Amino acid sequence: MEFTFKPYAPAAKYKQAAAYFSMEFALDQALKTYSGGLGFLAGSHMRSAYELKQNLVGIGILWSYGYYDQGRNPDQTLRVDYTQKSYSYLQDTGLLFPITIHGADVHVRALYLAPEVFGTAPMFFLTTDIPENDYISRTISHHLYDPDAAARVAQAILLGVGGGKLLDVLNRQTDVYHLNEGHGLPLAFYLYEKHGRKLAEVQKRLVFTTHTPELAGNEERPMKLLTDMTFFGPVPEEEIRRVARLDGTTLNYTLTALRFARRANAVSKVHGEVANEMWGHYEGICPIIPITNSQNGTYWRDPQLAGALKSKDDAALLARKRELKKALFKVVADQTGNVFDPDVLTIVWARRFAAYKRADLILRHFERFVALATNAKHPIQVIWAGKPYPLDHGAIGVFNSLITRTKNLPNCAVLTGYELELSAELKKGSDVWLNTPRYPREASGTSGMTAAMNASVNLSIADGWIPEFIRDGENGFVIPHSPVDQPDDVKDDAEATALLDVLENHVLPLYYDQPKNFLKVVKTAMKDVEPVFESTRMAREYYEKLYKI
């Protein structure tokens, strides 16, 4: 049967037709098309777009092997596994079309995720892993964030050009093209060619979200590699150099997107300042405004916790929280053999593993941490979880060191399999959500939002979204950060001390000696986090602040 795209009727105020391009989407535990926070953000956006009935489609890539499956070696350390995925609920549209990569045709097939499957905007996932392609072409859509440079460039072409061409094949009139991070940059050149090689015509239609001050998130590639790979389509290199204002041997995806877009957004107020400092001095860039990231409450919040808060039933809230802790502790016992106590304050650090996120900061003054971890008066339990990039050996080393350094502490656990389901269990089963980025390198961070929705209190460096949310001691706890210009070792020492000070002197005494006051902090955070940090607000602001001409 021939595929016919019939999306839901959009709400009157969201009729403007938008398309959202992202390299990763975290929509459901059953669909492995994400690695971390960027995907979590994109998934919540798609859910809120559906709830608001916005005229938006999501475009991503169907990764044959996902990101990776996180297992364990015999000594409990991290093992990277790759398993081929299969999804019967994705509809093969029958749409098959060529794009040009490295001067040759590569065939692209589009699969459709209907809104009713997971409660999202209508979505299309592109794959090259089909019989019509040779082996190398098939591997383009095998692994999210392939480590090979040429493969990564090919993936960018697949997302940008493949997504742009799909919309044309569908005959969908699209008013706004939204690049979620710079990965899909070739879309800009596809639109440039489509609209008569007029930069102003691209700028009328293209908007851009920049997510990180980290170098890895602001891709840069040699021009020779990009031209060899047909990154710019049929547009000559000399013309690209002129319109993109290039004078060197490399092209920065973020900077180029800022020059081809009408408007861009940073993902928190702090990040808005950082992004304008990073990019504002370059000629020809578009305005960068802050639209703070957020998460979808329908998906993330526990209905019973929310109901108890709404009905002002403290006993029900505490009872449900205890149930959720016990459910999480079953996972802990299963994975590690450690049996945790639901009456003990439980601290969780869980997110993508990267050096600047400092998963091991709480262990930096190890003897002091051990003394804290073995204090019978104010006991603690600590859980870590998260996925390092599979070739980030430094981050993998940190992950493994947590296992070896805490193996003799029965109240510490390092969990594997950090995906949507485990993330939700950790947020619902924790008392304190620990966040320790090196300021100001956390553009937003959203895990603490969904933790707060689920009665877990943020204990955080004041970076990313946190300064917009936390009132220290009222709805969370702030770890003071050191001056930015200090050496990293000095900052890490001072901030590790500050973290333990806040825990020992404020959080633990409040939890054990003044439980009613701790509960007050919990409830204040639950009330404060929504609607401001719920993605209905973000999806609405995209239309109002980013998409409207």
Tab-separated table of C-alpha atoms in Angstrom, residues 153 156 182-186 188-189 215 218-227 231-232 237 239-260 279:
chain	number	residue	atom	x	y	z
A	153	VAL	CA	30.505	13.486	7.646
A	156	ALA	CA	25.647	14.593	8.628
A	182	GLY	CA	25.063	21.411	14.018
A	183	HIS	CA	25.088	17.742	13.009
A	184	GLY	CA	22.612	18.234	10.149
A	185	LEU	CA	24.407	21.272	8.679
A	186	PRO	CA	24.323	19.986	5.052
A	188	ALA	CA	21.710	24.515	4.875
A	189	PHE	CA	23.508	23.829	1.601
A	215	LEU	CA	34.550	21.363	21.410
A	218	ASN	CA	30.886	22.101	17.944
A	219	GLU	CA	32.169	19.946	15.129
A	220	GLU	CA	34.954	21.183	12.873
A	221	ARG	CA	36.210	19.359	9.783
A	222	PRO	CA	38.883	19.955	7.125
A	223	MET	CA	37.472	21.567	3.991
A	224	LYS	CA	39.222	18.980	1.821
A	225	LEU	CA	37.393	16.141	3.582
A	226	LEU	CA	34.066	17.961	3.265
A	227	THR	CA	34.476	18.716	-0.425
A	231	PHE	CA	29.151	17.889	1.930
A	232	PHE	CA	28.090	20.995	-0.013
A	237	GLU	CA	33.882	25.330	-2.852
A	239	GLU	CA	31.066	29.919	-3.426
A	240	ILE	CA	30.822	28.154	-0.065
A	241	ARG	CA	33.917	30.006	1.106
A	242	ARG	CA	32.341	33.301	0.105
A	243	VAL	CA	28.872	32.842	1.620
A	244	ALA	CA	30.130	31.041	4.740
A	245	ARG	CA	32.943	33.639	5.140
A	246	LEU	CA	35.661	30.996	5.301
A	247	ASP	CA	39.320	31.912	5.082
A	248	GLY	CA	40.998	28.830	6.562
A	249	THR	CA	41.334	25.129	5.879
A	250	THR	CA	38.531	23.974	8.204
A	251	LEU	CA	34.799	24.565	8.581
A	252	ASN	CA	33.108	24.879	11.960
A	253	TYR	CA	29.568	23.490	11.887
A	254	THR	CA	28.222	25.766	14.630
A	255	LEU	CA	29.664	28.972	13.226
A	256	THR	CA	28.419	28.127	9.732
A	257	ALA	CA	24.940	27.295	11.035
A	258	LEU	CA	24.881	30.651	12.831
A	259	ARG	CA	25.651	32.348	9.498
A	260	PHE	CA	22.995	30.473	7.522
A	279	TRP	CA	30.454	33.426	18.739
